[in-house]
Backbone as JSON, one array per atom type, in Angstrom:
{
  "sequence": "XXXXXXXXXXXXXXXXXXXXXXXXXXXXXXXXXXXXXXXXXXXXXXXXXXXXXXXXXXXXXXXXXXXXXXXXXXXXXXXXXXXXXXXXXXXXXXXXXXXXXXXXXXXXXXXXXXXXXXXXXXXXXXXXXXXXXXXXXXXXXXXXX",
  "N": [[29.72, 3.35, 8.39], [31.35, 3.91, 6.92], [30.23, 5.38, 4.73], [29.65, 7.6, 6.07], [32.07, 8.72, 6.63], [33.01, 9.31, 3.44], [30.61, 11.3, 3.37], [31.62, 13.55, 5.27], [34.27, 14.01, 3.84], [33.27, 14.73, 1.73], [32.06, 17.05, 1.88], [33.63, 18.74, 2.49], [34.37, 22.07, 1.3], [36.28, 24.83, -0.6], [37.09, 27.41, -0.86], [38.6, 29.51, -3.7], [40.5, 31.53, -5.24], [40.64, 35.37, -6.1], [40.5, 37.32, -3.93], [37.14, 38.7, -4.23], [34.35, 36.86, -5.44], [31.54, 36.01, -7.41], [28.59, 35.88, -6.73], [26.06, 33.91, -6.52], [22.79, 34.02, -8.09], [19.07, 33.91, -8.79], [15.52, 33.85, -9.91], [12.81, 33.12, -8.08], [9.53, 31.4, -8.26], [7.98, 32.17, -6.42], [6.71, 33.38, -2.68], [8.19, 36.01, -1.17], [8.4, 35.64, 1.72], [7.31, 32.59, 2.52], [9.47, 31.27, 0.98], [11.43, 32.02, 2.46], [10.59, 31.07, 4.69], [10.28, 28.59, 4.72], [13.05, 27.25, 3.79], [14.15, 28.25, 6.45], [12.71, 27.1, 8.28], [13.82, 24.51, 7.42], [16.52, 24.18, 8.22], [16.14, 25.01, 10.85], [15.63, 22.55, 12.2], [17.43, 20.78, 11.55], [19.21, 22.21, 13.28], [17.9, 22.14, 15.24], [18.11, 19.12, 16.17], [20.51, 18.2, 16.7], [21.17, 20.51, 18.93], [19.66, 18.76, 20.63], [20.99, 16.56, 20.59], [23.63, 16.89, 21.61], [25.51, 15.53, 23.42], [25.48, 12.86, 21.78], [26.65, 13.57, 19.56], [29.25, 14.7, 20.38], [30.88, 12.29, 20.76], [30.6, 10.58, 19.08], [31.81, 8.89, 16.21], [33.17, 10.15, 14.07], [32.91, 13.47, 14.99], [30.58, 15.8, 14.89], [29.64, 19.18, 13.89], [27.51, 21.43, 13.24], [25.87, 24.98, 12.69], [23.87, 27.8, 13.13], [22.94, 31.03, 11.54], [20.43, 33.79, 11.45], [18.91, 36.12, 9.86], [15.64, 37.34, 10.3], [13.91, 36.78, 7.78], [15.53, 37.38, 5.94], [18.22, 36.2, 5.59], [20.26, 33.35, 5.67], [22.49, 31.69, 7.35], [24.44, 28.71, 7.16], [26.97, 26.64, 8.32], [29.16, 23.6, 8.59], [30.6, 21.21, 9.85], [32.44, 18.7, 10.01], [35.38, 15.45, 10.02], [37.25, 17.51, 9.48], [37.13, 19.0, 7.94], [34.94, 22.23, 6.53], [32.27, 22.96, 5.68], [30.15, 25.83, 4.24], [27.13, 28.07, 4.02], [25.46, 30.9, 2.93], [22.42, 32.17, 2.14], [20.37, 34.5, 0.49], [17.42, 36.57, 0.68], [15.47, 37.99, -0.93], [13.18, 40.58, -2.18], [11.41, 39.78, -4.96], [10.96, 40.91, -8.79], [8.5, 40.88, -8.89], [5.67, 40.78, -7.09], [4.86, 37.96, -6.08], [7.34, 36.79, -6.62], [10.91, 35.87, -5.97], [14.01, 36.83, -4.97], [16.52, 34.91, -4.87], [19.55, 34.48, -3.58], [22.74, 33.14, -3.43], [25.65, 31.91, -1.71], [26.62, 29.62, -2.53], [28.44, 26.13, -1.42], [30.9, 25.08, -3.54], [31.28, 22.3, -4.57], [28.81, 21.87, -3.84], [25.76, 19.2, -3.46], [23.36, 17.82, -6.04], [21.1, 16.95, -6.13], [18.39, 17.31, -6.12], [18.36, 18.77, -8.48], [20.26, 20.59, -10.6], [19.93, 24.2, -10.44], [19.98, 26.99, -8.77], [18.56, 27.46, -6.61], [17.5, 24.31, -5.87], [20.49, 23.39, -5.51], [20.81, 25.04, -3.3], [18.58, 23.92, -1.75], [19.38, 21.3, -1.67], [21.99, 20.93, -0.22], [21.29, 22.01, 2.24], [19.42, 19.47, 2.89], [21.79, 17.59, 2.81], [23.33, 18.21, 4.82], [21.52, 17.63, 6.47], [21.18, 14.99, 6.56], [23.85, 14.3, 6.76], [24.59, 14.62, 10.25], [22.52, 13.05, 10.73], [23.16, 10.31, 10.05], [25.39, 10.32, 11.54], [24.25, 10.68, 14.45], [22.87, 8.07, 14.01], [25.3, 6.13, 14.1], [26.48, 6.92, 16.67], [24.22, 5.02, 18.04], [24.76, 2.71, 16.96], [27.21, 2.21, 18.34]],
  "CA": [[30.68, 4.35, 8.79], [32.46, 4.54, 5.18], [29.41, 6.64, 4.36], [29.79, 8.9, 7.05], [33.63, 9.27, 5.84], [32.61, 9.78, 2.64], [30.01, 12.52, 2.95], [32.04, 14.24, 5.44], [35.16, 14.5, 3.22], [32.78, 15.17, 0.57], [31.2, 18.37, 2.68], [34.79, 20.1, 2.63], [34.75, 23.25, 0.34], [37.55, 25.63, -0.24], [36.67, 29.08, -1.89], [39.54, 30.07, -4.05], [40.34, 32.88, -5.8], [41.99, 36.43, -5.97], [39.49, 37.7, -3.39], [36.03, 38.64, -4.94], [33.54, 36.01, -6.19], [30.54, 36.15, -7.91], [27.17, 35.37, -6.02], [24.74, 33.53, -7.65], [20.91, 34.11, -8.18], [17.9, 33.29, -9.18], [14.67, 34.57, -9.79], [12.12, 31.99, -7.98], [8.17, 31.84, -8.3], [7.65, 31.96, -4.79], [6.27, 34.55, -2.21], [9.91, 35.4, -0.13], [8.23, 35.11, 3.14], [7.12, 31.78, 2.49], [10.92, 30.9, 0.62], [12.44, 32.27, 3.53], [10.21, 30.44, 6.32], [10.52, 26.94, 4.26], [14.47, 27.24, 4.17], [14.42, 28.65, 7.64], [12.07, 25.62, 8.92], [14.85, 22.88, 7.62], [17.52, 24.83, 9.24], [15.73, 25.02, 12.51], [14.8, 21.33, 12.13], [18.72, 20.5, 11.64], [19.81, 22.66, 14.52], [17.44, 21.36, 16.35], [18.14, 18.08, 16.31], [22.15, 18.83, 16.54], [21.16, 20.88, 20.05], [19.29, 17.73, 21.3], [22.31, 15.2, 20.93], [24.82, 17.52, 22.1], [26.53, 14.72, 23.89], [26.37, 11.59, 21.05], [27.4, 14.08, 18.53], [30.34, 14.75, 20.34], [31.41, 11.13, 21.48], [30.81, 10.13, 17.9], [33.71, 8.44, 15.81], [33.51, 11.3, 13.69], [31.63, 14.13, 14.8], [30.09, 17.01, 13.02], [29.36, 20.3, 14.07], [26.36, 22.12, 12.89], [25.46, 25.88, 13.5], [23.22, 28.79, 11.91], [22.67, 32.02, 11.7], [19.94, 33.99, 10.33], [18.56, 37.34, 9.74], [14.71, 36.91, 9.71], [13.35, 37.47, 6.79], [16.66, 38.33, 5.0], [19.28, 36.04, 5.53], [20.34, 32.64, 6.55], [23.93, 31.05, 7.06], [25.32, 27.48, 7.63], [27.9, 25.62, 8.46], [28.68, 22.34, 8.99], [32.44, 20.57, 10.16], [33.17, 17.0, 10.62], [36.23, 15.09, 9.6], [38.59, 18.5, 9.62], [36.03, 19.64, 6.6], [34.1, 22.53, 6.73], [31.12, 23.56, 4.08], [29.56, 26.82, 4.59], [26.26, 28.71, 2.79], [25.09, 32.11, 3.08], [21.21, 32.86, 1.34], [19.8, 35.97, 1.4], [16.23, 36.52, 0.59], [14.85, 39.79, -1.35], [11.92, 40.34, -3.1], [11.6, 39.59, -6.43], [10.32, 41.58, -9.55], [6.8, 41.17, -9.26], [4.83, 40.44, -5.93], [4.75, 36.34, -5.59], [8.46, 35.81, -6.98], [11.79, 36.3, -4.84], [15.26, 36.98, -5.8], [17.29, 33.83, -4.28], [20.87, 34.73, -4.12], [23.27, 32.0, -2.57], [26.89, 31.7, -1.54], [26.77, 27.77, -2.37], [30.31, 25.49, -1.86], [31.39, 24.76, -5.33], [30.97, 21.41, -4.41], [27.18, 21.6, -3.26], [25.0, 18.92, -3.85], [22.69, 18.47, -7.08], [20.6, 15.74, -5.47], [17.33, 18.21, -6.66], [18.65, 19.27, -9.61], [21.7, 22.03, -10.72], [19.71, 25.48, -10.55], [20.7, 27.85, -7.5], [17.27, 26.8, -5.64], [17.8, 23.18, -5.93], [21.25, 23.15, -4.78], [20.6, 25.67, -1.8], [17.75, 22.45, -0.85], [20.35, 19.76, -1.76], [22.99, 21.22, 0.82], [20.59, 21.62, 3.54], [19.69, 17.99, 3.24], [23.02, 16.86, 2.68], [24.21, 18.79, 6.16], [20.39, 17.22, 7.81], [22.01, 14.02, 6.06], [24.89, 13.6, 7.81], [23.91, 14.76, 11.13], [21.58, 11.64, 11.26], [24.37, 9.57, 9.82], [26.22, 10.58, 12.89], [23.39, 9.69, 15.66], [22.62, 6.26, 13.41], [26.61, 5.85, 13.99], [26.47, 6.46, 17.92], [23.46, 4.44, 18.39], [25.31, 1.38, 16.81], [28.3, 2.01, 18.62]],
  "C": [[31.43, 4.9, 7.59], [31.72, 5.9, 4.88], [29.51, 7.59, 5.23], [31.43, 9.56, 6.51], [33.21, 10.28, 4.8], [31.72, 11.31, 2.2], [30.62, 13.57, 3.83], [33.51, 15.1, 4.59], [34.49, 15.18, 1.96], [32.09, 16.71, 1.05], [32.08, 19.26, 2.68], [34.62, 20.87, 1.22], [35.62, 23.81, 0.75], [37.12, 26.93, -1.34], [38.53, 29.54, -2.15], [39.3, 31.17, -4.75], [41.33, 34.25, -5.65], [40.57, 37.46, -4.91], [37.84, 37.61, -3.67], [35.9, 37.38, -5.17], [32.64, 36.26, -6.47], [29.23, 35.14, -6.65], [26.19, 34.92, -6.73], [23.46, 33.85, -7.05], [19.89, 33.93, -8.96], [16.9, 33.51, -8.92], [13.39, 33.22, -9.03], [10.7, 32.64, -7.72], [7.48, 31.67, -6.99], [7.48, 33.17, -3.87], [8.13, 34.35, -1.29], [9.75, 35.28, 1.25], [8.11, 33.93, 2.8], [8.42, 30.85, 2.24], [11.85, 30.94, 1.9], [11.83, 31.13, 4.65], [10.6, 28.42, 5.69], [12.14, 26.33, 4.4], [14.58, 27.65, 5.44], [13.63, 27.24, 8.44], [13.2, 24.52, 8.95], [15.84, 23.56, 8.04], [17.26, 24.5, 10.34], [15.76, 23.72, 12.44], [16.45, 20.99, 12.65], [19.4, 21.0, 12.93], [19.42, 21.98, 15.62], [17.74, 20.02, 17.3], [20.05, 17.75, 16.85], [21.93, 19.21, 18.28], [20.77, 19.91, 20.79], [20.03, 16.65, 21.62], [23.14, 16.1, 20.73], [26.24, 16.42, 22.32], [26.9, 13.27, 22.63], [26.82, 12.3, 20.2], [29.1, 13.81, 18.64], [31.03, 13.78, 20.73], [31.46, 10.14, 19.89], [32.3, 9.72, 17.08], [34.01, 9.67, 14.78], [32.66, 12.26, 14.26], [31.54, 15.65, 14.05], [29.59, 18.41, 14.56], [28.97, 21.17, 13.17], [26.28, 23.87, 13.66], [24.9, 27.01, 12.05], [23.02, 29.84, 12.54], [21.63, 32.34, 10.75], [19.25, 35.61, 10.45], [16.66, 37.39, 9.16], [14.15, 37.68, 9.12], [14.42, 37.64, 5.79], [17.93, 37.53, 4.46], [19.64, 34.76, 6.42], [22.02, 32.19, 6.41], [23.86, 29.76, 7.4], [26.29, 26.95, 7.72], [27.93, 24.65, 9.64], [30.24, 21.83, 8.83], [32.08, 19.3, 10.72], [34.37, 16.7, 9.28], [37.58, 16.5, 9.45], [38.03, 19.15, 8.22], [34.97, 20.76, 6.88], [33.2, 22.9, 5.42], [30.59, 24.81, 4.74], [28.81, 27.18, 3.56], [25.77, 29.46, 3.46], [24.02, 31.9, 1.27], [20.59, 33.83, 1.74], [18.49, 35.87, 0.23], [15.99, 37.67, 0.17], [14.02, 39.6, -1.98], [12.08, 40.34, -4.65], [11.17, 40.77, -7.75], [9.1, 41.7, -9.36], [6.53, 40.62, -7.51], [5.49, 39.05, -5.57], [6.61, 36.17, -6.17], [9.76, 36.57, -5.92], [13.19, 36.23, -5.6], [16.17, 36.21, -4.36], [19.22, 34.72, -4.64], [21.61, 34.26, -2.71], [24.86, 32.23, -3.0], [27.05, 30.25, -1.75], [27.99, 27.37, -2.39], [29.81, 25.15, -3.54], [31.07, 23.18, -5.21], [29.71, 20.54, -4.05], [26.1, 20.18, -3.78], [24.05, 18.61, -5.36], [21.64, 17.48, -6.66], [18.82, 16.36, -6.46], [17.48, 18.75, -8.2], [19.87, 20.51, -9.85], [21.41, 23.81, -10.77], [20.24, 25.81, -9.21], [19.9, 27.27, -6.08], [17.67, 25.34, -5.33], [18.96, 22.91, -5.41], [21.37, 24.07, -3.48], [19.73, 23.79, -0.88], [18.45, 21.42, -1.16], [21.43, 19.78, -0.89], [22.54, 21.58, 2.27], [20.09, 20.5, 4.05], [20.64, 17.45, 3.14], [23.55, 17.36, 4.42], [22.91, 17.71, 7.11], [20.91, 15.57, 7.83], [22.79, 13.47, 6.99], [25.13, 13.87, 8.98], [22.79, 13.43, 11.49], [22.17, 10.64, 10.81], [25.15, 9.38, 11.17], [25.15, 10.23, 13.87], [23.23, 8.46, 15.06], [24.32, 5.43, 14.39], [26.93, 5.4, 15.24], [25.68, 5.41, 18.6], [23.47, 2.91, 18.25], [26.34, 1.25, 17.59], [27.89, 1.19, 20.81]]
}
């Protein structure tokens, strides 16, 4: 249960600032249908699993609340609340310079992940397993209780 603490307090971001922020991006060697359907797959996967334990989610000692949006082909969102923490990420999907590569460009928390490594890509897929993460933290949690 510590760990469940833990990665939920660790999931809170806070976007500061004087409005504006910069968006990051990144050129990746990847077709952007394929970028898009691979990030859109572990999304669905996460939701999925989130819509299926509706009820231990919410009977959980902490629970979490999961939800996405997405624009197919173009555009995905997340967020993710437990403990009084929320994280949120917005990726949008465009084509790249040349044919096969894609122009990644992510709203990531400042706090994201590096589990994959510290490029833009890598922490987009280190904050979608970190949210699929603790979501199965949380059913492990009810299933002991």
């Amino acid at each position: 249960m510590r760990k469940l603490l833990a990665l939920a307090v660790l999931s809170g971001a806070t976007l500061t600032g004087c409005g504006e922020h910069l968006v990051a991006q990144q050129v990746i060697e990847r077709d952007p249908v394929l970028l898009y359907n691979a990030l859109s797959n572990a999304v669905s996967e996460i939701q999925s699993k989130v819509d299926a334990n509706k009820a231990e989610i919410a009977r959980a000692k902490v629970p979490v609340q999961f939800s996405s949006d997405k624009v197919d082909g173009k555009m995905i969102h997340v967020r993710i609340a437990a403990a009084g923490h929320v994280r949120e990420m917005t990726v949008w999907i465009e084509p790249g310079p040349n044919a096969a590569q894609t122009l990644l460009k992510a709203d990531v928390p400042s706090d994201a992940p590096t589990n994959n490594g510290t490029d833009l890509f890598s922490r987009v897929k280190s904050t979608i397993t970190a949210d699929g993460d603790l979501v199965d933290e949380v059913l492990r949690s009810t299933e002991q209780s």
